[in-house]
Amino acid sequence: MLFNSIEYLLFFPTVFIIYWYALKKNFYLQNVFLLSASYFFYGMWDWRFLSLIFLSSLIDYSVGSQIPQASQLKKKILLCISLIANLGMLAIFKYFNFFIENFILLFDQIGLSTNLKVLHLILPVGISFYTFQTLSYTIDVYNGRIEPSKSWISFFTFVSFFPQLVAGPIERAKDLLPQFNKRRIFLRSEGISGLRQILYGLFKKVVIADSCAPIVNEVFANVDDASSLNLITAAFLFAIQIYCDFSGYTDIAIGSAKLLGIKLKKNFNFPYFSRDIAEFWRRWHISLSSWFKDYIYIPLGGSRGSKARTLMNVFVIFIISGFWHGANWTFIVWGGIHASLYIPVFIAGTNRKHIANIAKNELSVLDLINMLFTFLMVCIAWVFFRAENLTQAIYYLQSIFTNWSNQGIIHDPSIYLPVIVFIIWEWTQRNKSFGLDIGKLNITIRWLFYLFLIIAIVYSSGENQEFIYFQF
Amino acid sequence: MVELNHFIKKSLAFVLFLALFGIACHVLNQILFNKYNYVPHLSTEILIMGDSHARGGIIEKIIPNSENIGHASEPITISYFKLKDILSNQNAVNQVILSFSPYNISSTTDYYFTDKRWANEMLERLTPITTSRELLHLKPNPKFLLDVQVKNKFIPNFCYLTNVFRKHKLLPYMSEQSIDARFKNIQELRLKAYSPNQLPKSRLRKISSKKLQNITNVHFHYDTTQIFSHTSTKYLGEIIKLTKEHNIKLLLVSMPMHSDYVQKIPEKLDKIFNANVKRFLKHKHVDYLNLTTSIEDDRYFRNHDHINGFGALIATDSILTHLNLN
């Protein structure tokens, strides 16, 4: 079920009414209901893959409850079971074919023939998100950071909570699990804020991202016919598309959770207004960056070792981050580009430079120049992220310099005005918690604003486009 | 509980506000659909209708007192409702030219109101000129129908709103430019069109056979269980009935196609098509002109099933000759 579908428009209010009116006195029953609703939500896509979520939840719940009493050796074995099970699922469904294809290619190049065959597997939606979420629970229990969950219903609900099940934010057990273990209280301010966030998320997805998609798709599919201007525009529009698509999803997820009395973590903080790549990564897909930091970067030694070791750790994190997105060299190179942009900042020791500026809300001309430069670099990296393969990505970037004389692809120019207005609006909202945090405005203006957004959403709606991050 | 009830009340108030806005828009849009509808010029006697073959292949500048209101991918069903809507207003139309080829009655056209690929656009084209009951007769996909109805009726219909400010109203969603815009000096171009050696090289060679296969697959093999469309045939019958009622002559024209494309037309569909033509010709006001294989040279084609501007000049001249308007 997609957030931008009529099904969700019917599903969510039904869940809301039952959850708050019929079950509000018993949080245990609310959890049972949320779990059922979440499984129904996921099952609407493909019920067969519910077994994977169930299995992942079951393994981590069992492992988690045994760890505190276990000996040191048994603890390690239990942790390994969880790691093997979760990463194994990821390896089979997401990465198996990638490794097989590359082995075949390697063997071919050294003149050996192989009998290896790729499998025709469907990638289960959201597998990278929920496996990381359950893994973090087991690791935290293993490290003694949290107590194991006493209720399997709470734990299973934590893993499969439908607003964030398929594309995050990747929640930590210490933040989300306790919320399922106590009575939720409905706060009107949170409810209204949640509705606003859902509306803004839908606007970003349906009006901006889905309108950019046809132009981006056409140009990436016809690089030969495209002019340099087409190629530059499409790269820019893809940057806007992926941001609006993913942050739009996150807004709807956070907003939906707020309406159910659950607080999810912030995943985006106006990332394209970052002054350097380090700041970008503090603002983009925050839940994933912090996951990698806590569960890979710090266990690898973080910045405690030698400079070389630290740089290696940084590099590894970015490569893994790229690989997490998909089984394709393009994602690995995308991660590599970000690493190569981050490492100089890190070496110069300026990776935390702008934190104070953000807090003080200070902005200079140099900051603006830095923002534009960072955005440009991010756009270049996005070309690798969007391309089918490395050859296409390199050819795309080369063609920007060689296709000036091409007549180019003519497309509907009506998308540019909404995109420009959207960027200006985001700029004015950059210090707010999300793009439509307009609670302080007069009620008439607010309602007219909502009406405008609803008209824009209805006007732009058509085919329900899937969210890009579902594929990860 | 107090907070929740307060929230629900406020949300319901907003929903009520939205509903009132939607109703107001619905009333306004209905006025727009009825009052600011497309009306041909009072001097227009000949209406050129059909899909891209008519839109891009028949030049209204050459045919006196004509208007080309064809539209890419337009199924016969939509042509019928367009014509019905136009004839319900004052007009001087006495001749309709409708492009008509086997593809127009192929089973693919049955999917125009149900399939993700076309339904949204086709239902959008129909909404202002049909009643909800007429739309339901086409058995559209309910999800697309709901989406299009909300979009076209319950929020301001910007596309139609522009008609209020235009002297000559446009049919909604007819953004495609008529081929006429490209014909500034017809005599000069006509001379060129009749001297094939002066024409630029054909682009057809660049169009791979794979593309031809793809297009014929969509045109003729989209539905493997059925070859032709009962609905399209039925609505063609309705067009014949409507033109008879209004004393209007109807010329069905099979526009030129490339021989490679013609070979791919399934024999069974071709037979049904010819049988239908025979049946329609029994009506005195119906005439048929077959230009399918009238042009052979690749240089007159823009792709396998569409002629280019020079091809259009020749095809339009043939229609003129047929109508004795030369």
PDB file of C-alpha atoms in Angstrom, chain A residues 146-302:
ATOM      1  CA  ILE A 146      18.912  -1.529  26.603  1.00  0.00           C
ATOM      2  CA  GLU A 147      16.914  -4.175  28.403  1.00  0.00           C
ATOM      3  CA  PRO A 148      15.367  -6.861  26.201  1.00  0.00           C
ATOM      4  CA  SER A 149      11.718  -6.391  25.423  1.00  0.00           C
ATOM      5  CA  LYS A 150       9.425  -8.263  27.782  1.00  0.00           C
ATOM      6  CA  SER A 151       6.490  -8.252  25.412  1.00  0.00           C
ATOM      7  CA  TRP A 152       6.742  -9.959  22.061  1.00  0.00           C
ATOM      8  CA  ILE A 153       3.756  -7.972  20.839  1.00  0.00           C
ATOM      9  CA  SER A 154       5.555  -4.696  21.570  1.00  0.00           C
ATOM     10  CA  PHE A 155       8.694  -5.965  19.901  1.00  0.00           C
ATOM     11  CA  PHE A 156       6.934  -7.253  16.797  1.00  0.00           C
ATOM     12  CA  THR A 157       5.068  -3.934  16.564  1.00  0.00           C
ATOM     13  CA  PHE A 158       8.367  -2.077  16.901  1.00  0.00           C
ATOM     14  CA  VAL A 159       9.789  -4.003  13.931  1.00  0.00           C
ATOM     15  CA  SER A 160       6.754  -3.721  11.695  1.00  0.00           C
ATOM     16  CA  PHE A 161       5.195  -0.366  12.684  1.00  0.00           C
ATOM     17  CA  PHE A 162       3.573   0.494   9.364  1.00  0.00           C
ATOM     18  CA  PRO A 163       4.363   4.215   9.000  1.00  0.00           C
ATOM     19  CA  GLN A 164       8.094   3.532   8.943  1.00  0.00           C
ATOM     20  CA  LEU A 165       8.187  -0.119   7.894  1.00  0.00           C
ATOM     21  CA  VAL A 166       9.170   0.163   4.251  1.00  0.00           C
ATOM     22  CA  ALA A 167      11.385   3.250   4.049  1.00  0.00           C
ATOM     23  CA  GLY A 168      12.273   4.353   7.570  1.00  0.00           C
ATOM     24  CA  PRO A 169      13.238   6.386   9.493  1.00  0.00           C
ATOM     25  CA  ILE A 170      15.308   3.506  10.889  1.00  0.00           C
ATOM     26  CA  GLU A 171      14.352   3.680  14.534  1.00  0.00           C
ATOM     27  CA  ARG A 172      16.372   2.557  17.544  1.00  0.00           C
ATOM     28  CA  ALA A 173      14.812   0.244  20.063  1.00  0.00           C
ATOM     29  CA  LYS A 174      15.741   2.617  22.897  1.00  0.00           C
ATOM     30  CA  ASP A 175      13.617   5.373  21.318  1.00  0.00           C
ATOM     31  CA  LEU A 176      10.681   3.527  19.818  1.00  0.00           C
ATOM     32  CA  LEU A 177      10.205   0.368  21.876  1.00  0.00           C
ATOM     33  CA  PRO A 178       9.455   2.139  25.190  1.00  0.00           C
ATOM     34  CA  GLN A 179       6.677   4.049  23.411  1.00  0.00           C
ATOM     35  CA  PHE A 180       4.912   0.735  22.753  1.00  0.00           C
ATOM     36  CA  ASN A 181       5.261  -0.259  26.370  1.00  0.00           C
ATOM     37  CA  LYS A 182       3.236   2.551  27.853  1.00  0.00           C
ATOM     38  CA  ARG A 183      -0.125   4.186  27.382  1.00  0.00           C
ATOM     39  CA  ARG A 184      -0.180   6.696  24.541  1.00  0.00           C
ATOM     40  CA  ILE A 185      -1.824  10.051  25.074  1.00  0.00           C
ATOM     41  CA  PHE A 186      -3.310  11.963  22.206  1.00  0.00           C
ATOM     42  CA  LEU A 187      -2.130  15.577  22.059  1.00  0.00           C
ATOM     43  CA  ARG A 188      -4.092  17.899  19.823  1.00  0.00           C
ATOM     44  CA  SER A 189      -1.012  19.934  18.928  1.00  0.00           C
ATOM     45  CA  GLU A 190       0.815  16.765  17.858  1.00  0.00           C
ATOM     46  CA  GLY A 191      -2.216  15.581  15.891  1.00  0.00           C
ATOM     47  CA  ILE A 192      -2.457  18.853  13.973  1.00  0.00           C
ATOM     48  CA  SER A 193       1.281  18.925  13.411  1.00  0.00           C
ATOM     49  CA  GLY A 194       1.043  15.325  12.148  1.00  0.00           C
ATOM     50  CA  LEU A 195      -1.672  16.213   9.646  1.00  0.00           C
ATOM     51  CA  ARG A 196       0.373  19.167   8.431  1.00  0.00           C
ATOM     52  CA  GLN A 197       3.421  16.980   7.986  1.00  0.00           C
ATOM     53  CA  ILE A 198       1.408  14.399   6.039  1.00  0.00           C
ATOM     54  CA  LEU A 199       0.036  17.135   3.789  1.00  0.00           C
ATOM     55  CA  TYR A 200       3.474  18.571   3.152  1.00  0.00           C
ATOM     56  CA  GLY A 201       4.916  15.107   2.491  1.00  0.00           C
ATOM     57  CA  LEU A 202       2.178  14.381  -0.034  1.00  0.00           C
ATOM     58  CA  PHE A 203       2.799  17.721  -1.712  1.00  0.00           C
ATOM     59  CA  LYS A 204       6.507  16.986  -2.031  1.00  0.00           C
ATOM     60  CA  LYS A 205       5.879  13.513  -3.395  1.00  0.00           C
ATOM     61  CA  VAL A 206       2.908  14.051  -5.702  1.00  0.00           C
ATOM     62  CA  VAL A 207       3.425  17.620  -6.885  1.00  0.00           C
ATOM     63  CA  ILE A 208       7.192  17.958  -7.021  1.00  0.00           C
ATOM     64  CA  ALA A 209       8.842  14.529  -7.173  1.00  0.00           C
ATOM     65  CA  ASP A 210       6.347  12.860  -9.501  1.00  0.00           C
ATOM     66  CA  SER A 211       6.373  15.857 -11.857  1.00  0.00           C
ATOM     67  CA  CYS A 212      10.170  15.785 -12.099  1.00  0.00           C
ATOM     68  CA  ALA A 213      10.203  12.041 -12.770  1.00  0.00           C
ATOM     69  CA  PRO A 214       9.075  12.006 -16.451  1.00  0.00           C
ATOM     70  CA  ILE A 215      11.704  14.570 -17.501  1.00  0.00           C
ATOM     71  CA  VAL A 216      14.461  12.833 -15.546  1.00  0.00           C
ATOM     72  CA  ASN A 217      13.473   9.413 -16.922  1.00  0.00           C
ATOM     73  CA  GLU A 218      13.353  10.651 -20.490  1.00  0.00           C
ATOM     74  CA  VAL A 219      16.726  12.372 -20.376  1.00  0.00           C
ATOM     75  CA  PHE A 220      18.482   9.471 -18.612  1.00  0.00           C
ATOM     76  CA  ALA A 221      17.023   7.088 -21.207  1.00  0.00           C
ATOM     77  CA  ASN A 222      18.071   9.262 -24.176  1.00  0.00           C
ATOM     78  CA  VAL A 223      21.442  10.748 -23.283  1.00  0.00           C
ATOM     79  CA  ASP A 224      22.453  10.728 -26.964  1.00  0.00           C
ATOM     80  CA  ASP A 225      19.562  12.951 -28.030  1.00  0.00           C
ATOM     81  CA  ALA A 226      19.729  15.249 -25.021  1.00  0.00           C
ATOM     82  CA  SER A 227      21.436  18.625 -25.139  1.00  0.00           C
ATOM     83  CA  SER A 228      23.913  19.696 -22.459  1.00  0.00           C
ATOM     84  CA  LEU A 229      21.242  21.903 -20.961  1.00  0.00           C
ATOM     85  CA  ASN A 230      18.853  18.914 -20.854  1.00  0.00           C
ATOM     86  CA  LEU A 231      21.485  16.872 -19.036  1.00  0.00           C
ATOM     87  CA  ILE A 232      22.234  19.586 -16.491  1.00  0.00           C
ATOM     88  CA  THR A 233      18.526  20.190 -15.916  1.00  0.00           C
ATOM     89  CA  ALA A 234      17.771  16.492 -15.494  1.00  0.00           C
ATOM     90  CA  ALA A 235      20.599  16.074 -12.967  1.00  0.00           C
ATOM     91  CA  PHE A 236      19.240  19.062 -11.028  1.00  0.00           C
ATOM     92  CA  LEU A 237      15.677  17.782 -11.232  1.00  0.00           C
ATOM     93  CA  PHE A 238      16.745  14.325 -10.059  1.00  0.00           C
ATOM     94  CA  ALA A 239      18.304  15.911  -6.980  1.00  0.00           C
ATOM     95  CA  ILE A 240      14.965  17.604  -6.299  1.00  0.00           C
ATOM     96  CA  GLN A 241      13.011  14.464  -7.149  1.00  0.00           C
ATOM     97  CA  ILE A 242      14.904  12.130  -4.839  1.00  0.00           C
ATOM     98  CA  TYR A 243      14.787  14.627  -1.987  1.00  0.00           C
ATOM     99  CA  CYS A 244      11.058  15.275  -2.342  1.00  0.00           C
ATOM    100  CA  ASP A 245      10.338  11.602  -2.857  1.00  0.00           C
ATOM    101  CA  PHE A 246      12.240  10.334   0.167  1.00  0.00           C
ATOM    102  CA  SER A 247      11.713  13.222   2.557  1.00  0.00           C
ATOM    103  CA  GLY A 248       8.074  13.311   1.433  1.00  0.00           C
ATOM    104  CA  TYR A 249       7.738   9.671   2.451  1.00  0.00           C
ATOM    105  CA  THR A 250       9.428  10.423   5.773  1.00  0.00           C
ATOM    106  CA  ASP A 251       7.110  13.359   6.442  1.00  0.00           C
ATOM    107  CA  ILE A 252       4.053  11.176   5.848  1.00  0.00           C
ATOM    108  CA  ALA A 253       5.553   8.472   8.070  1.00  0.00           C
ATOM    109  CA  ILE A 254       6.361  10.862  10.919  1.00  0.00           C
ATOM    110  CA  GLY A 255       2.997  12.600  10.562  1.00  0.00           C
ATOM    111  CA  SER A 256       1.065   9.319  10.593  1.00  0.00           C
ATOM    112  CA  ALA A 257       3.006   8.155  13.663  1.00  0.00           C
ATOM    113  CA  LYS A 258       2.318  11.461  15.445  1.00  0.00           C
ATOM    114  CA  LEU A 259      -1.394  10.924  14.922  1.00  0.00           C
ATOM    115  CA  LEU A 260      -1.029   7.549  16.637  1.00  0.00           C
ATOM    116  CA  GLY A 261       0.804   9.130  19.557  1.00  0.00           C
ATOM    117  CA  ILE A 262       4.203   7.784  18.503  1.00  0.00           C
ATOM    118  CA  LYS A 263       7.233   9.979  17.977  1.00  0.00           C
ATOM    119  CA  LEU A 264       9.614   9.029  15.183  1.00  0.00           C
ATOM    120  CA  LYS A 265      13.029  10.570  14.701  1.00  0.00           C
ATOM    121  CA  LYS A 266      13.748  13.327  12.228  1.00  0.00           C
ATOM    122  CA  ASN A 267      15.274  11.973   9.035  1.00  0.00           C
ATOM    123  CA  PHE A 268      15.834  15.108   6.934  1.00  0.00           C
ATOM    124  CA  ASN A 269      16.789  18.627   7.893  1.00  0.00           C
ATOM    125  CA  PHE A 270      16.811  20.655   4.661  1.00  0.00           C
ATOM    126  CA  PRO A 271      19.949  18.881   3.381  1.00  0.00           C
ATOM    127  CA  TYR A 272      20.443  20.944   0.239  1.00  0.00           C
ATOM    128  CA  PHE A 273      21.199  23.995   2.353  1.00  0.00           C
ATOM    129  CA  SER A 274      24.371  22.384   3.699  1.00  0.00           C
ATOM    130  CA  ARG A 275      27.629  24.288   3.646  1.00  0.00           C
ATOM    131  CA  ASP A 276      29.801  21.202   3.180  1.00  0.00           C
ATOM    132  CA  ILE A 277      29.404  17.499   2.693  1.00  0.00           C
ATOM    133  CA  ALA A 278      29.793  16.779   6.402  1.00  0.00           C
ATOM    134  CA  GLU A 279      26.832  19.008   7.130  1.00  0.00           C
ATOM    135  CA  PHE A 280      24.930  17.357   4.267  1.00  0.00           C
ATOM    136  CA  TRP A 281      25.313  13.992   5.974  1.00  0.00           C
ATOM    137  CA  ARG A 282      24.071  15.435   9.245  1.00  0.00           C
ATOM    138  CA  ARG A 283      20.939  16.539   7.389  1.00  0.00           C
ATOM    139  CA  TRP A 284      20.297  13.758   4.827  1.00  0.00           C
ATOM    140  CA  HIS A 285      18.849  10.364   5.837  1.00  0.00           C
ATOM    141  CA  ILE A 286      19.888  11.098   9.407  1.00  0.00           C
ATOM    142  CA  SER A 287      18.627   7.787  10.796  1.00  0.00           C
ATOM    143  CA  LEU A 288      20.842   5.784   8.414  1.00  0.00           C
ATOM    144  CA  SER A 289      23.924   7.964   8.932  1.00  0.00           C
ATOM    145  CA  SER A 290      23.630   7.680  12.689  1.00  0.00           C
ATOM    146  CA  TRP A 291      23.044   3.910  12.392  1.00  0.00           C
ATOM    147  CA  PHE A 292      26.277   3.503  10.454  1.00  0.00           C
ATOM    148  CA  LYS A 293      28.086   5.762  12.891  1.00  0.00           C
ATOM    149  CA  ASP A 294      26.909   3.857  15.982  1.00  0.00           C
ATOM    150  CA  TYR A 295      27.047   0.294  14.693  1.00  0.00           C
ATOM    151  CA  ILE A 296      29.938   0.317  12.231  1.00  0.00           C
ATOM    152  CA  TYR A 297      32.091   3.442  12.469  1.00  0.00           C
ATOM    153  CA  ILE A 298      32.477   3.445  16.274  1.00  0.00           C
ATOM    154  CA  PRO A 299      32.953  -0.366  16.578  1.00  0.00           C
ATOM    155  CA  LEU A 300      35.651  -0.066  13.887  1.00  0.00           C
ATOM    156  CA  GLY A 301      37.470   2.348  16.164  1.00  0.00           C
ATOM    157  CA  GLY A 302      35.888   5.617  15.034  1.00  0.00           C
TER     158      GLY A 302
END
